[in-house]
Amino acid sequence: MKKFPDFVPPTKVAYLERGTTLHLRRCTLTSIDDPSAEWTFDKEEVRIGSMDDNDVVIRDDTVSRYHCKIVQEDSGYVLVDLHSTNGTFINKVRVREAYLKPGCTVAVGGSQLRFAAREEEVAIVPSRETRCGGLIGADPKMREIYSIIEKIAPTATTVVIEGETGTGKEVVAQTIHSLSPRAKGELVVFDCGAVPPNLIESELFGHEKGSFTGAVMTRQGLFELADGGTLFLDELGELPLDLQPKLLRALEQREVRRVGGAKAAKIDVRIIAATNRKLEDEVRAGRFRQDLYYRLSVVRLHLPALRERQGDIPLLVQHFLKTGAYNRNPDGSQRVRAASREALAALSAYPWPGNVRELVNVVERAVSFCDGDTMGVGELPDMVRAAVPVAPPPSARGRAAEPAAGRRSQPAFAEAPRPSEELMADGVTFKDAKEKWVSSFERDYILSLLKRNNGNISHAARDADIDRKYFRKLMKKYDIEAAGLDDEDE
């Protein structure tokens, strides 16, 4: 007789040296009367009945149209009777709702099914697509995330999304929700760091009228509002330590009790959480409960920073220009249609500490300054233009074209001058030093170009490859006046 494991671990992702793998939990139903009739699922919910829109269709007069369902939870599989006429049985015991143990027999009307569950290891192969839901990118790291999302979205697995601020963690949550069976339900978002600590419990679990000062009416919490859908807990690392046991209880019992309430209410909610902190470090520091950490860390997705996938920047810029409401003419047509090669080079060279969110803001700003249908370097912020690599002089270009044998040629950059002692002094922040350094460079650069072109602004702007209006703005910014203006500059 085949021996079944007593417990099959929930779906999870493992990041190993040999590559990313997904440990996928699957369940199988096999007809005892007809062993050739077998159904295998890795989805969150499996419905059984005589109607054709069930996942398992049983042609049996004793089976109700929608007889029962099997729900996948993190702790196992639960069989729920849907008020069937003849009842649902596990090992000859009639049940309304009960956990399924691998190897047990499920009787549905006059039909008997053998239940089995197993863990299957699936190697993650990067998707061929360059987007998944609201996520955009052709980098292998992103396409690997697409493959994981496509496999875990149909399940009920809890997901924790890690990554720096601005990498798109909420977009990942929206994508998982939209690809799941819960897409018809609500995606409720809660920012743990944006609500005062004394109000978080009421926000999440609700409260009864009169339960505290100011509670003038009964209010549902976000868990109840997300019933049948998904609750996205953003910035989970900001959740106060004293509220973490209550969150853990809600996850394990799938029920919540309002502040001041006497009864707990059952909930059917999928949890997706996001954090820009390393939860392992928070656990070691005593700021995050270890049991909650293990309860949440079922599937963990790490979003790469934008500087780790700079090849995606042209694709993202084109998408923002195409979809941004800020890039529309009164008739609805697109104002700026593309970015110049030089602008894309500058955008790709910048390190993007604010990630995709910062890129969106830079593109929107550039569009507001753009006069034509192409976004150029002149429309980009100073900090982005300062990251552009400087081309080598003509004599160096000739030598660079003939690298020494056995040695790869390297792109030439202008040797950076050493900052002044004033900028390197104690107490000067990086931000202040950078702003002063960039300002000093811009002023010297503008003066040098004007001197080289005898004060002709048009010629100087052309040499700098920036728009003349923007060149004038820089002159005004640094109180620079040019002598000998020609007619077109007056």
Short mmCIF file of C-alpha atoms in Angstrom, two decimals, residues 117-367:
data_model
loop_
_atom_site.label_atom_id
_atom_site.label_comp_id
_atom_site.label_asym_id
_atom_site.label_seq_id
_atom_site.Cartn_x
_atom_site.Cartn_y
_atom_site.Cartn_z
CA ALA A 117 -0.72 15.70 -1.91
CA ARG A 118 2.93 16.07 -2.85
CA GLU A 119 5.68 18.62 -3.15
CA GLU A 120 7.13 19.12 -6.62
CA GLU A 121 10.39 20.95 -7.24
CA VAL A 122 10.25 23.12 -10.34
CA ALA A 123 13.32 24.89 -11.75
CA ILE A 124 12.51 28.50 -12.57
CA VAL A 125 13.26 29.39 -16.19
CA PRO A 126 13.05 33.12 -17.05
CA SER A 127 9.90 33.96 -18.96
CA ARG A 128 10.17 34.96 -22.61
CA GLU A 129 7.87 37.91 -22.02
CA THR A 130 9.09 41.45 -21.32
CA ARG A 131 6.17 42.28 -19.08
CA CYS A 132 3.85 40.61 -16.60
CA GLY A 133 0.75 42.51 -15.53
CA GLY A 134 1.98 45.98 -14.60
CA LEU A 135 5.64 44.90 -14.43
CA ILE A 136 7.93 45.84 -17.31
CA GLY A 137 11.48 44.68 -18.01
CA ALA A 138 13.48 42.28 -20.16
CA ASP A 139 16.29 41.73 -17.64
CA PRO A 140 16.68 38.02 -16.71
CA LYS A 141 16.08 38.84 -13.02
CA MET A 142 12.72 40.37 -13.87
CA ARG A 143 11.74 37.59 -16.27
CA GLU A 144 12.54 35.07 -13.54
CA ILE A 145 10.14 36.92 -11.24
CA TYR A 146 7.48 36.76 -13.96
CA SER A 147 7.79 32.95 -14.04
CA ILE A 148 7.45 32.72 -10.26
CA ILE A 149 4.42 35.02 -10.21
CA GLU A 150 2.65 33.01 -12.91
CA LYS A 151 3.07 29.83 -10.84
CA ILE A 152 2.21 31.17 -7.38
CA ALA A 153 -0.64 33.54 -8.34
CA PRO A 154 -3.28 30.74 -8.60
CA THR A 155 -2.37 29.43 -5.12
CA ALA A 156 -3.28 30.82 -1.69
CA THR A 157 0.37 31.16 -0.69
CA THR A 158 1.41 34.10 1.46
CA VAL A 159 4.00 36.26 -0.32
CA VAL A 160 6.61 38.67 1.05
CA ILE A 161 8.09 41.11 -1.47
CA GLU A 162 11.50 42.54 -0.61
CA GLY A 163 13.32 45.39 -2.31
CA GLU A 164 14.46 48.98 -2.04
CA THR A 165 12.00 51.86 -1.96
CA GLY A 166 10.60 52.60 -5.40
CA THR A 167 11.30 49.22 -7.02
CA GLY A 168 7.60 48.47 -7.62
CA LYS A 169 6.56 46.19 -4.76
CA GLU A 170 2.94 47.34 -4.89
CA VAL A 171 2.86 46.66 -8.65
CA VAL A 172 3.97 43.08 -7.93
CA ALA A 173 1.12 42.72 -5.41
CA GLN A 174 -1.38 44.08 -7.95
CA THR A 175 -0.08 41.65 -10.58
CA ILE A 176 -0.33 38.61 -8.26
CA HIS A 177 -3.88 39.62 -7.30
CA SER A 178 -4.97 40.18 -10.91
CA LEU A 179 -3.69 36.73 -11.97
CA SER A 180 -5.27 34.91 -9.02
CA PRO A 181 -8.77 33.44 -8.56
CA ARG A 182 -9.37 36.39 -6.19
CA ALA A 183 -9.18 38.95 -8.99
CA LYS A 184 -12.92 39.63 -8.70
CA GLY A 185 -12.44 40.53 -5.04
CA GLU A 186 -10.82 43.64 -3.58
CA LEU A 187 -7.11 44.35 -3.33
CA VAL A 188 -6.94 46.34 -0.09
CA VAL A 189 -3.70 48.24 0.57
CA PHE A 190 -2.47 49.18 4.05
CA ASP A 191 0.75 51.11 4.66
CA CYS A 192 2.00 50.06 8.11
CA GLY A 193 4.24 53.12 8.33
CA ALA A 194 1.64 55.73 7.39
CA VAL A 195 -0.82 55.21 10.27
CA PRO A 196 -0.20 56.24 13.90
CA PRO A 197 0.61 53.14 16.01
CA ASN A 198 -2.43 53.65 18.28
CA LEU A 199 -4.79 53.42 15.26
CA ILE A 200 -3.27 50.44 13.42
CA GLU A 201 -5.24 47.80 15.34
CA SER A 202 -8.53 49.55 14.61
CA GLU A 203 -7.58 49.98 10.93
CA LEU A 204 -6.71 46.30 10.48
CA PHE A 205 -9.31 44.59 12.65
CA GLY A 206 -12.09 47.19 12.99
CA HIS A 207 -13.80 48.34 16.20
CA GLU A 208 -17.16 48.36 17.92
CA LYS A 209 -19.04 51.52 18.83
CA GLY A 210 -17.83 52.96 22.14
CA SER A 211 -14.77 50.69 22.35
CA PHE A 212 -12.51 53.72 22.82
CA THR A 213 -12.71 57.50 22.85
CA GLY A 214 -13.79 58.68 19.42
CA ALA A 215 -15.34 55.36 18.36
CA VAL A 216 -18.76 56.86 17.65
CA MET A 217 -19.83 54.03 15.34
CA THR A 218 -18.98 50.43 14.50
CA ARG A 219 -16.36 50.11 11.77
CA GLN A 220 -15.11 47.21 9.69
CA GLY A 221 -11.38 46.61 9.56
CA LEU A 222 -9.31 46.08 6.43
CA PHE A 223 -9.24 42.30 6.97
CA GLU A 224 -13.04 42.22 6.72
CA LEU A 225 -13.07 44.61 3.76
CA ALA A 226 -10.61 42.33 1.95
CA ASP A 227 -12.68 39.19 2.60
CA GLY A 228 -12.63 37.09 -0.58
CA GLY A 229 -9.76 39.17 -1.94
CA THR A 230 -6.20 40.18 -1.06
CA LEU A 231 -4.76 42.33 1.72
CA PHE A 232 -1.46 44.03 0.85
CA LEU A 233 0.55 45.07 3.91
CA ASP A 234 3.11 47.61 2.72
CA GLU A 235 6.21 48.44 4.80
CA LEU A 236 5.58 45.46 7.08
CA GLY A 237 8.81 46.12 8.97
CA GLU A 238 7.19 49.26 10.44
CA LEU A 239 4.46 47.26 12.23
CA PRO A 240 4.75 47.84 16.02
CA LEU A 241 5.99 44.85 18.00
CA ASP A 242 2.93 44.71 20.27
CA LEU A 243 0.57 44.30 17.29
CA GLN A 244 2.54 41.50 15.63
CA PRO A 245 0.98 38.68 17.78
CA LYS A 246 -2.50 39.81 16.69
CA LEU A 247 -1.45 39.70 13.04
CA LEU A 248 0.03 36.24 13.59
CA ARG A 249 -3.22 35.04 15.17
CA ALA A 250 -5.26 36.38 12.25
CA LEU A 251 -2.99 34.57 9.78
CA GLU A 252 -3.11 31.26 11.61
CA GLN A 253 -6.76 31.19 12.69
CA ARG A 254 -8.14 33.04 9.65
CA GLU A 255 -10.38 35.06 11.94
CA VAL A 256 -10.33 38.55 13.42
CA ARG A 257 -11.89 40.19 16.44
CA ARG A 258 -12.76 43.86 16.37
CA VAL A 259 -11.45 46.17 19.07
CA GLY A 260 -14.05 45.97 21.85
CA GLY A 261 -15.80 43.02 20.20
CA ALA A 262 -16.73 39.75 21.88
CA LYS A 263 -16.91 37.46 18.84
CA ALA A 264 -14.33 36.58 16.23
CA ALA A 265 -15.33 36.66 12.57
CA LYS A 266 -14.03 34.19 9.97
CA ILE A 267 -12.15 35.75 7.05
CA ASP A 268 -10.99 34.47 3.67
CA VAL A 269 -8.04 36.70 2.80
CA ARG A 270 -4.76 36.22 1.00
CA ILE A 271 -1.86 38.14 2.54
CA ILE A 272 0.85 39.81 0.49
CA ALA A 273 3.39 41.86 2.43
CA ALA A 274 6.23 44.14 1.35
CA THR A 275 9.25 45.56 3.12
CA ASN A 276 12.38 47.52 2.28
CA ARG A 277 14.04 46.22 5.43
CA LYS A 278 15.80 42.89 5.89
CA LEU A 279 13.43 41.04 8.18
CA GLU A 280 16.20 38.67 9.30
CA ASP A 281 18.08 41.67 10.69
CA GLU A 282 14.89 42.95 12.33
CA VAL A 283 14.37 39.57 14.02
CA ARG A 284 17.94 39.54 15.32
CA ALA A 285 17.51 43.08 16.63
CA GLY A 286 14.34 42.07 18.47
CA ARG A 287 12.09 44.40 16.46
CA PHE A 288 10.21 41.65 14.60
CA ARG A 289 8.80 38.43 16.02
CA GLN A 290 10.52 35.29 14.84
CA ASP A 291 7.30 33.24 14.72
CA LEU A 292 5.60 35.86 12.53
CA TYR A 293 8.67 36.01 10.30
CA TYR A 294 8.56 32.25 9.68
CA ARG A 295 4.78 32.37 9.19
CA LEU A 296 5.09 35.03 6.51
CA SER A 297 8.24 33.80 4.77
CA VAL A 298 6.51 31.19 2.63
CA VAL A 299 7.28 32.73 -0.76
CA ARG A 300 9.77 35.59 -0.77
CA LEU A 301 10.37 37.63 -3.90
CA HIS A 302 13.34 39.99 -4.12
CA LEU A 303 12.93 42.85 -6.58
CA PRO A 304 16.22 44.08 -8.09
CA ALA A 305 17.13 47.75 -7.87
CA LEU A 306 16.94 49.71 -11.12
CA ARG A 307 20.74 50.13 -11.20
CA GLU A 308 20.96 46.32 -11.35
CA ARG A 309 18.88 46.22 -14.54
CA GLN A 310 19.82 49.40 -16.37
CA GLY A 311 19.16 47.71 -19.71
CA ASP A 312 15.45 48.04 -18.93
CA ILE A 313 15.57 51.84 -18.73
CA PRO A 314 14.83 52.52 -22.46
CA LEU A 315 11.86 50.13 -22.26
CA LEU A 316 10.54 51.83 -19.11
CA VAL A 317 11.01 55.34 -20.50
CA GLN A 318 9.10 54.46 -23.67
CA HIS A 319 6.29 52.99 -21.57
CA PHE A 320 6.06 56.09 -19.35
CA LEU A 321 5.98 58.37 -22.39
CA LYS A 322 3.23 56.27 -23.96
CA THR A 323 1.00 55.91 -20.90
CA GLY A 324 1.69 59.02 -18.78
CA ALA A 325 -1.25 61.42 -18.50
CA TYR A 326 1.30 64.25 -18.25
CA ASN A 327 2.42 63.50 -21.82
CA ARG A 328 -0.87 64.31 -23.55
CA ASN A 329 -1.91 67.16 -25.80
CA PRO A 330 -5.40 68.66 -25.39
CA ASP A 331 -6.64 66.37 -28.18
CA GLY A 332 -5.28 63.30 -26.36
CA SER A 333 -2.32 62.70 -28.67
CA GLN A 334 1.16 61.99 -27.32
CA ARG A 335 3.32 65.10 -26.84
CA VAL A 336 6.80 63.58 -26.55
CA ARG A 337 7.19 60.42 -28.57
CA ALA A 338 10.75 59.32 -27.79
CA ALA A 339 13.96 60.08 -25.92
CA SER A 340 17.16 60.91 -27.79
CA ARG A 341 20.08 58.50 -27.76
CA GLU A 342 22.07 60.94 -25.63
CA ALA A 343 19.20 61.25 -23.12
CA LEU A 344 18.92 57.47 -22.82
CA ALA A 345 22.69 57.24 -22.30
CA ALA A 346 22.45 59.76 -19.45
CA LEU A 347 19.49 57.98 -17.90
CA SER A 348 21.31 54.63 -18.11
CA ALA A 349 24.46 56.04 -16.48
CA TYR A 350 22.67 57.48 -13.44
CA PRO A 351 22.56 55.16 -10.34
CA TRP A 352 18.85 55.78 -9.50
CA PRO A 353 18.76 55.70 -5.68
CA GLY A 354 14.97 56.18 -5.88
CA ASN A 355 14.62 53.36 -8.46
CA VAL A 356 11.64 53.21 -10.85
CA ARG A 357 9.63 55.75 -8.85
CA GLU A 358 12.43 58.30 -9.33
CA LEU A 359 12.64 57.47 -13.05
CA VAL A 360 8.92 58.19 -13.45
CA ASN A 361 9.37 61.60 -11.80
CA VAL A 362 12.39 62.46 -13.96
CA VAL A 363 10.54 61.55 -17.16
CA GLU A 364 7.52 63.63 -16.11
CA ARG A 365 9.78 66.61 -15.33
CA ALA A 366 11.62 66.26 -18.65
CA VAL A 367 8.33 66.18 -20.58
#
